[in-house]
mmCIF file of C-alpha atoms in Angstrom:
data_model
loop_
_atom_site.group_PDB
_atom_site.id
_atom_site.type_symbol
_atom_site.label_atom_id
_atom_site.label_comp_id
_atom_site.label_asym_id
_atom_site.label_seq_id
_atom_site.Cartn_x
_atom_site.Cartn_y
_atom_site.Cartn_z
ATOM 1 C CA UNK A 756 -6.699 -6.506 27.016
ATOM 2 C CA UNK A 757 -7.307 -2.626 27.827
ATOM 3 C CA UNK A 758 -5.694 -0.279 26.285
ATOM 4 C CA UNK A 759 -3.488 2.001 28.567
ATOM 5 C CA UNK A 760 -4.622 5.434 29.772
ATOM 6 C CA UNK A 761 -3.850 8.004 26.677
ATOM 7 C CA UNK A 762 -5.097 11.824 26.113
ATOM 8 C CA UNK A 763 -7.446 11.930 23.111
ATOM 9 C CA UNK A 764 -8.411 15.091 20.551
ATOM 10 C CA UNK A 765 -10.777 15.517 17.995
ATOM 11 C CA UNK A 766 -9.292 18.332 15.684
ATOM 12 C CA UNK A 767 -11.910 19.296 13.232
ATOM 13 C CA UNK A 768 -9.257 20.488 10.834
ATOM 14 C CA UNK A 769 -5.883 19.378 9.818
ATOM 15 C CA UNK A 770 -4.283 23.064 10.848
ATOM 16 C CA UNK A 771 -5.386 21.829 14.972
ATOM 17 C CA UNK A 772 -4.345 18.274 13.987
ATOM 18 C CA UNK A 773 -0.851 19.409 13.639
ATOM 19 C CA UNK A 774 -0.825 21.685 16.333
ATOM 20 C CA UNK A 775 -1.624 19.466 18.618
ATOM 21 C CA UNK A 776 0.800 17.296 17.532
ATOM 22 C CA UNK A 777 3.504 19.732 17.857
ATOM 23 C CA UNK A 778 2.747 21.399 21.625
ATOM 24 C CA UNK A 779 5.173 21.004 23.158
ATOM 25 C CA UNK A 780 4.052 19.168 25.823
ATOM 26 C CA UNK A 781 2.207 16.791 23.324
ATOM 27 C CA UNK A 782 5.011 13.165 24.423
ATOM 28 C CA UNK A 783 4.835 10.634 22.117
ATOM 29 C CA UNK A 784 1.113 11.091 19.620
ATOM 30 C CA UNK A 785 -0.718 8.547 17.636
ATOM 31 C CA UNK A 786 -3.122 9.618 14.794
ATOM 32 C CA UNK A 787 -5.851 7.444 14.452
ATOM 33 C CA UNK A 788 -8.014 7.113 11.196
ATOM 34 C CA UNK A 789 -9.983 3.540 10.560
ATOM 35 C CA UNK A 790 -7.850 2.088 13.777
ATOM 36 C CA UNK A 791 -8.419 -0.945 12.026
ATOM 37 C CA UNK A 792 -4.513 -1.479 12.882
ATOM 38 C CA UNK A 793 -4.091 1.221 15.903
ATOM 39 C CA UNK A 794 -7.047 0.110 18.311
ATOM 40 C CA UNK A 795 -6.073 -3.681 18.233
ATOM 41 C CA UNK A 796 -2.153 -2.293 19.298
ATOM 42 C CA UNK A 797 -3.373 -0.553 22.279
ATOM 43 C CA UNK A 798 -5.287 -3.117 23.580
ATOM 44 C CA UNK A 799 -2.265 -5.363 23.440
ATOM 45 C CA UNK A 800 -0.145 -2.403 24.926
ATOM 46 C CA UNK A 801 2.189 -2.982 22.341
ATOM 47 C CA UNK A 802 0.994 0.866 21.337
ATOM 48 C CA UNK A 803 1.566 3.190 24.355
ATOM 49 C CA UNK A 804 0.700 6.885 23.132
ATOM 50 C CA UNK A 805 0.573 9.771 25.468
ATOM 51 C CA UNK A 806 -1.803 11.567 23.167
ATOM 52 C CA UNK A 807 -4.038 10.115 20.239
ATOM 53 C CA UNK A 808 -5.156 12.633 17.151
ATOM 54 C CA UNK A 809 -8.390 11.188 15.982
ATOM 55 C CA UNK A 810 -8.658 12.593 12.164
ATOM 56 C CA UNK A 811 -11.931 11.376 11.884
ATOM 57 C CA UNK A 812 -13.842 14.256 11.781
ATOM 58 C CA UNK A 813 -10.593 16.679 9.205
ATOM 59 C CA UNK A 814 -13.197 16.858 6.334
ATOM 60 C CA UNK A 815 -10.637 17.855 3.437
ATOM 61 C CA UNK A 816 -8.369 14.557 4.409
ATOM 62 C CA UNK A 817 -11.482 12.775 1.993
ATOM 63 C CA UNK A 818 -12.141 12.620 -1.794
ATOM 64 C CA UNK A 819 -10.977 11.310 -4.952
ATOM 65 C CA UNK A 820 -10.112 12.977 -7.589
ATOM 66 C CA UNK A 821 -8.230 12.666 -11.015
ATOM 67 C CA UNK A 822 -6.627 15.878 -12.850
ATOM 68 C CA UNK A 823 -3.951 16.004 -15.467
ATOM 69 C CA UNK A 824 -3.020 12.093 -15.554
ATOM 70 C CA UNK A 825 -3.244 12.455 -11.747
ATOM 71 C CA UNK A 826 -4.846 10.441 -9.587
ATOM 72 C CA UNK A 827 -5.112 11.958 -5.712
ATOM 73 C CA UNK A 828 -6.910 10.023 -3.074
ATOM 74 C CA UNK A 829 -7.458 11.635 -0.108
ATOM 75 C CA UNK A 830 -5.504 9.878 3.288
ATOM 76 C CA UNK A 831 -9.157 9.777 5.487
ATOM 77 C CA UNK A 832 -10.786 8.079 2.227
ATOM 78 C CA UNK A 833 -12.140 4.651 3.377
ATOM 79 C CA UNK A 834 -11.001 1.298 1.717
ATOM 80 C CA UNK A 835 -14.314 0.310 0.906
ATOM 81 C CA UNK A 836 -15.504 3.528 -0.600
ATOM 82 C CA UNK A 837 -11.748 3.720 -2.922
ATOM 83 C CA UNK A 838 -12.886 -0.360 -3.803
ATOM 84 C CA UNK A 839 -16.134 0.980 -5.045
ATOM 85 C CA UNK A 840 -14.877 4.101 -7.102
ATOM 86 C CA UNK A 841 -15.353 4.323 -11.250
ATOM 87 C CA UNK A 842 -12.777 6.633 -10.298
ATOM 88 C CA UNK A 843 -9.540 4.806 -9.023
ATOM 89 C CA UNK A 844 -10.854 1.197 -11.230
ATOM 90 C CA UNK A 845 -9.839 3.695 -14.619
ATOM 91 C CA UNK A 846 -7.012 5.675 -13.302
ATOM 92 C CA UNK A 847 -5.881 3.059 -10.499
ATOM 93 C CA UNK A 848 -7.023 -0.820 -11.533
ATOM 94 C CA UNK A 849 -3.923 -1.837 -9.934
ATOM 95 C CA UNK A 850 -4.783 -0.020 -6.711
ATOM 96 C CA UNK A 851 -8.934 -0.993 -7.577
ATOM 97 C CA UNK A 852 -7.638 -5.017 -7.425
ATOM 98 C CA UNK A 853 -5.723 -5.434 -4.390
ATOM 99 C CA UNK A 854 -7.997 -3.939 -2.200
ATOM 100 C CA UNK A 855 -10.424 -7.283 -1.832
ATOM 101 C CA UNK A 856 -7.882 -8.814 -0.832
ATOM 102 C CA UNK A 857 -7.659 -6.492 2.855
ATOM 103 C CA UNK A 858 -9.218 -8.346 5.434
ATOM 104 C CA UNK A 859 -12.909 -8.417 5.092
ATOM 105 C CA UNK A 860 -15.390 -5.830 4.109
ATOM 106 C CA UNK A 861 -16.313 -5.107 7.500
ATOM 107 C CA UNK A 862 -12.671 -4.123 7.834
ATOM 108 C CA UNK A 863 -12.741 -2.327 4.309
ATOM 109 C CA UNK A 864 -15.447 -0.493 5.612
ATOM 110 C CA UNK A 865 -13.230 1.387 8.251
ATOM 111 C CA UNK A 866 -9.573 1.119 7.205
ATOM 112 C CA UNK A 867 -8.322 4.179 5.320
ATOM 113 C CA UNK A 868 -5.986 4.217 1.995
ATOM 114 C CA UNK A 869 -3.831 6.896 3.889
ATOM 115 C CA UNK A 870 -3.852 4.486 7.442
ATOM 116 C CA UNK A 871 -2.373 1.364 5.387
ATOM 117 C CA UNK A 872 0.419 3.157 3.763
ATOM 118 C CA UNK A 873 1.344 4.920 7.355
ATOM 119 C CA UNK A 874 1.349 1.755 8.536
ATOM 120 C CA UNK A 875 3.395 0.430 6.904
ATOM 121 C CA UNK A 876 3.108 -3.227 7.715
ATOM 122 C CA UNK A 877 5.359 -5.018 4.989
ATOM 123 C CA UNK A 878 2.737 -7.755 4.020
ATOM 124 C CA UNK A 879 -0.029 -5.226 3.119
ATOM 125 C CA UNK A 880 -1.386 -5.014 -0.077
ATOM 126 C CA UNK A 881 -1.736 -1.076 0.186
ATOM 127 C CA UNK A 882 2.334 0.259 0.457
ATOM 128 C CA UNK A 883 2.627 -2.963 -1.577
ATOM 129 C CA UNK A 884 0.629 -1.202 -5.116
ATOM 130 C CA UNK A 885 1.827 2.329 -3.791
ATOM 131 C CA UNK A 886 5.882 1.033 -4.089
ATOM 132 C CA UNK A 887 5.077 -0.840 -7.661
ATOM 133 C CA UNK A 888 3.552 2.573 -9.075
ATOM 134 C CA UNK A 889 6.246 5.101 -7.346
ATOM 135 C CA UNK A 890 3.326 6.776 -5.777
ATOM 136 C CA UNK A 891 3.578 9.857 -3.954
ATOM 137 C CA UNK A 892 2.438 10.712 -0.779
ATOM 138 C CA UNK A 893 2.166 14.100 0.606
ATOM 139 C CA UNK A 894 2.542 14.745 3.998
ATOM 140 C CA UNK A 895 1.814 17.557 6.372
ATOM 141 C CA UNK A 896 3.236 18.952 9.533
ATOM 142 C CA UNK A 897 4.502 22.420 11.409
ATOM 143 C CA UNK A 898 6.969 23.515 8.718
ATOM 144 C CA UNK A 899 4.653 23.049 5.894
ATOM 145 C CA UNK A 900 3.548 20.412 3.151
ATOM 146 C CA UNK A 901 6.141 17.911 1.524
ATOM 147 C CA UNK A 902 5.976 14.972 -0.525
ATOM 148 C CA UNK A 903 7.638 12.036 -0.220
ATOM 149 C CA UNK A 904 8.307 9.571 -3.252
ATOM 150 C CA UNK A 905 7.131 5.679 -2.322
ATOM 151 C CA UNK A 906 10.835 4.591 -2.832
ATOM 152 C CA UNK A 907 12.451 6.801 -0.045
ATOM 153 C CA UNK A 908 8.932 6.158 1.835
ATOM 154 C CA UNK A 909 8.574 3.108 3.491
ATOM 155 C CA UNK A 910 12.180 2.984 5.410
ATOM 156 C CA UNK A 911 12.015 -0.180 7.060
ATOM 157 C CA UNK A 912 9.466 -2.684 9.139
ATOM 158 C CA UNK A 913 6.311 -0.962 9.823
ATOM 159 C CA UNK A 914 8.349 2.676 10.106
ATOM 160 C CA UNK A 915 8.547 5.663 7.233
ATOM 161 C CA UNK A 916 9.505 8.266 6.120
ATOM 162 C CA UNK A 917 7.633 10.662 7.908
ATOM 163 C CA UNK A 918 8.046 12.795 10.879
ATOM 164 C CA UNK A 919 6.719 12.477 13.743
ATOM 165 C CA UNK A 920 4.314 15.678 13.531
ATOM 166 C CA UNK A 921 3.771 14.838 10.385
ATOM 167 C CA UNK A 922 0.186 13.490 9.332
ATOM 168 C CA UNK A 923 -0.147 11.938 5.744
ATOM 169 C CA UNK A 924 -3.401 13.609 3.906
ATOM 170 C CA UNK A 925 -2.811 12.201 0.127
ATOM 171 C CA UNK A 926 -1.300 9.771 -2.128
ATOM 172 C CA UNK A 927 -0.935 10.522 -5.382
ATOM 173 C CA UNK A 928 0.129 8.281 -8.583
ATOM 174 C CA UNK A 929 -0.053 8.455 -12.955
ATOM 175 C CA UNK A 930 -3.347 7.497 -14.365
ATOM 176 C CA UNK A 931 -2.960 4.136 -16.015
ATOM 177 C CA UNK A 932 -2.892 4.722 -20.026
ATOM 178 C CA UNK A 933 -3.498 3.572 -22.818
ATOM 179 C CA UNK A 934 -2.048 -0.165 -23.768
ATOM 180 C CA UNK A 935 -1.456 -0.335 -19.613
ATOM 181 C CA UNK A 936 -2.438 -2.973 -17.365
ATOM 182 C CA UNK A 937 -2.666 -4.296 -13.741
ATOM 183 C CA UNK A 938 -2.246 -7.160 -11.435
ATOM 184 C CA UNK A 939 -2.820 -8.115 -8.469
ATOM 185 C CA UNK A 940 -2.050 -11.941 -6.741
ATOM 186 C CA UNK A 941 -1.332 -13.012 -3.144
ATOM 187 C CA UNK A 942 -1.073 -16.084 -1.272
ATOM 188 C CA UNK A 943 -2.171 -16.150 2.333
ATOM 189 C CA UNK A 944 -3.412 -18.957 4.654
ATOM 190 C CA UNK A 945 -7.429 -17.537 4.502
ATOM 191 C CA UNK A 946 -8.875 -14.893 3.162
ATOM 192 C CA UNK A 947 -8.370 -11.991 4.853
ATOM 193 C CA UNK A 948 -5.095 -13.123 6.461
ATOM 194 C CA UNK A 949 -1.879 -11.195 5.290
ATOM 195 C CA UNK A 950 -0.570 -12.399 2.705
ATOM 196 C CA UNK A 951 2.379 -14.840 2.724
ATOM 197 C CA UNK A 952 4.083 -13.868 -0.712
ATOM 198 C CA UNK A 953 1.534 -10.514 -2.778
ATOM 199 C CA UNK A 954 2.377 -8.870 -6.105
ATOM 200 C CA UNK A 955 1.667 -6.404 -7.462
ATOM 201 C CA UNK A 956 2.249 -6.037 -11.273
ATOM 202 C CA UNK A 957 2.078 -3.648 -14.077
ATOM 203 C CA UNK A 958 2.830 -3.371 -17.843
ATOM 204 C CA UNK A 959 2.202 -0.804 -20.900
ATOM 205 C CA UNK A 960 2.440 -1.976 -23.601
ATOM 206 C CA UNK A 961 3.388 -0.838 -26.837
ATOM 207 C CA UNK A 962 2.727 -2.816 -29.483
ATOM 208 C CA UNK A 963 3.640 -6.480 -28.647
ATOM 209 C CA UNK A 964 6.648 -5.255 -26.423
ATOM 210 C CA UNK A 965 6.601 -4.285 -23.153
ATOM 211 C CA UNK A 966 7.195 -0.754 -22.696
ATOM 212 C CA UNK A 967 7.489 -0.754 -19.187
ATOM 213 C CA UNK A 968 7.115 -2.956 -16.513
ATOM 214 C CA UNK A 969 6.745 -2.304 -12.828
ATOM 215 C CA UNK A 970 6.664 -5.618 -9.837
ATOM 216 C CA UNK A 971 6.238 -5.172 -6.231
ATOM 217 C CA UNK A 972 6.300 -7.463 -3.759
ATOM 218 C CA UNK A 973 5.116 -7.778 -0.436
ATOM 219 C CA UNK A 974 6.078 -10.122 2.450
ATOM 220 C CA UNK A 975 9.554 -10.849 1.160
ATOM 221 C CA UNK A 976 11.284 -7.955 2.891
ATOM 222 C CA UNK A 977 11.166 -4.919 6.274
ATOM 223 C CA UNK A 978 9.046 -2.840 3.764
ATOM 224 C CA UNK A 979 7.830 -4.023 0.028
ATOM 225 C CA UNK A 980 10.413 -4.293 -2.717
ATOM 226 C CA UNK A 981 10.063 -3.262 -6.305
ATOM 227 C CA UNK A 982 11.520 -6.487 -7.858
ATOM 228 C CA UNK A 983 14.287 -3.951 -10.661
ATOM 229 C CA UNK A 984 15.614 -7.454 -12.330
ATOM 230 C CA UNK A 985 12.123 -8.020 -13.037
ATOM 231 C CA UNK A 986 11.641 -4.990 -15.036
ATOM 232 C CA UNK A 987 14.725 -4.940 -16.457
ATOM 233 C CA UNK A 988 14.393 -8.262 -17.912
ATOM 234 C CA UNK A 989 10.535 -7.763 -19.149
ATOM 235 C CA UNK A 990 11.028 -3.985 -20.532
ATOM 236 C CA UNK A 991 11.641 -4.183 -24.548
ATOM 237 C CA UNK A 992 10.798 -7.848 -25.129
ATOM 238 C CA UNK A 993 7.609 -9.723 -26.120
ATOM 239 C CA UNK A 994 5.858 -11.788 -22.825
ATOM 240 C CA UNK A 995 5.902 -15.344 -22.938
ATOM 241 C CA UNK A 996 6.290 -18.661 -21.351
ATOM 242 C CA UNK A 997 10.313 -17.721 -21.738
ATOM 243 C CA UNK A 998 10.880 -14.467 -20.565
ATOM 244 C CA UNK A 999 7.844 -14.633 -17.534
ATOM 245 C CA UNK A 1000 10.522 -17.515 -16.210
ATOM 246 C CA UNK A 1001 13.512 -15.674 -16.732
ATOM 247 C CA UNK A 1002 11.532 -12.822 -15.261
ATOM 248 C CA UNK A 1003 10.491 -14.358 -12.634
ATOM 249 C CA UNK A 1004 14.089 -16.128 -11.306
ATOM 250 C CA UNK A 1005 15.452 -12.412 -11.607
ATOM 251 C CA UNK A 1006 13.385 -11.043 -9.103
ATOM 252 C CA UNK A 1007 13.669 -14.546 -7.131
ATOM 253 C CA UNK A 1008 17.578 -14.153 -7.488
ATOM 254 C CA UNK A 1009 17.417 -10.380 -5.777
ATOM 255 C CA UNK A 1010 14.518 -11.705 -2.514
ATOM 256 C CA UNK A 1011 16.266 -12.271 1.135
ATOM 257 C CA UNK A 1012 13.053 -13.271 3.261
ATOM 258 C CA UNK A 1013 12.878 -14.375 6.185
ATOM 259 C CA UNK A 1014 11.498 -17.856 7.558
ATOM 260 C CA UNK A 1015 9.046 -17.600 9.926
ATOM 261 C CA UNK A 1016 5.954 -20.235 11.454
ATOM 262 C CA UNK A 1017 3.854 -18.884 8.481
ATOM 263 C CA UNK A 1018 6.688 -20.325 6.189
ATOM 264 C CA UNK A 1019 10.122 -20.766 5.081
ATOM 265 C CA UNK A 1020 12.614 -18.639 2.811
ATOM 266 C CA UNK A 1021 12.358 -21.598 -0.110
ATOM 267 C CA UNK A 1022 8.832 -22.072 -0.185
ATOM 268 C CA UNK A 1023 8.317 -17.657 0.274
ATOM 269 C CA UNK A 1024 10.668 -17.237 -2.588
ATOM 270 C CA UNK A 1025 8.969 -20.388 -4.661
ATOM 271 C CA UNK A 1026 5.434 -18.258 -4.518
ATOM 272 C CA UNK A 1027 6.951 -15.370 -4.892
ATOM 273 C CA UNK A 1028 8.655 -16.780 -8.316
ATOM 274 C CA UNK A 1029 4.795 -18.201 -9.054
ATOM 275 C CA UNK A 1030 3.033 -15.156 -8.717
ATOM 276 C CA UNK A 1031 5.071 -12.649 -10.351
ATOM 277 C CA UNK A 1032 4.770 -15.429 -13.946
ATOM 278 C CA UNK A 1033 1.010 -14.784 -13.148
ATOM 279 C CA UNK A 1034 0.564 -11.958 -12.188
ATOM 280 C CA UNK A 1035 2.887 -10.525 -15.275
ATOM 281 C CA UNK A 1036 1.027 -12.508 -17.873
ATOM 282 C CA UNK A 1037 -2.970 -11.265 -16.704
ATOM 283 C CA UNK A 1038 -1.764 -7.369 -16.490
ATOM 284 C CA UNK A 1039 0.291 -7.738 -19.902
ATOM 285 C CA UNK A 1040 -3.011 -9.815 -21.157
ATOM 286 C CA UNK A 1041 -4.822 -6.979 -19.996
ATOM 287 C CA UNK A 1042 -2.581 -4.274 -21.224
ATOM 288 C CA UNK A 1043 -3.241 -6.011 -25.087
ATOM 289 C CA UNK A 1044 -7.257 -5.534 -24.381
ATOM 290 C CA UNK A 1045 -6.555 -1.294 -24.096
ATOM 291 C CA UNK A 1046 -4.658 -0.905 -27.167
#
């Protein structure tokens, strides 16, 4: 397959990129970052933009910093760089654990953190991590900069709250503190495939009691799904097999996944329960080690 005909610009600054996207004659505009999802869509002509804005030359969209308990990752940071970042490993161990599940090394070498989140595939790892951690997505457009919480950012299947003339510039998450543990689990047909079900979990303990639990799932809805019932079942209690089972059942009861050629709805719900038990148990064990 060959991509459709489109205009192409490669701005050197964020202001130039926004100006190109908001021009009166811009038409249907798409942003090119790592291109690991977008380029195949072009080749299959599932995407037919009139203008492609290549942001790879915009240095201000790169960089990983941690300051005052907040980790900020530029949207153009390559997944492989975040995977091997000591700053990410310390401040956001959940992201560090989830990234190796993304495709293969060659994909992570080019794929970007912001690109995956903006693409908003409900089976992808990074949107699930963002939902689990209540990440803030920073966007900039002609009207200026705004911050969109994860709960409002993912609006549906491959759709987000980004306006057509906005660019995702950074992702911010609160740094993991003491007595906090994280774990990511998923089931896929082969390593590198999109997960049929994925679970992101982060637990903060106060002694042996769960002070805070965060759980999000991929592959079971049109967007990442927060398991609020499971979080509530865990909070204020000591993690053991019976509590893990209660939390898993509470989460599964709220799920309404679709069946497809990869697995039935019943299978996805079963796998979700198994992965929740496993991820939460691992996260709680790691939290105890970090006290």
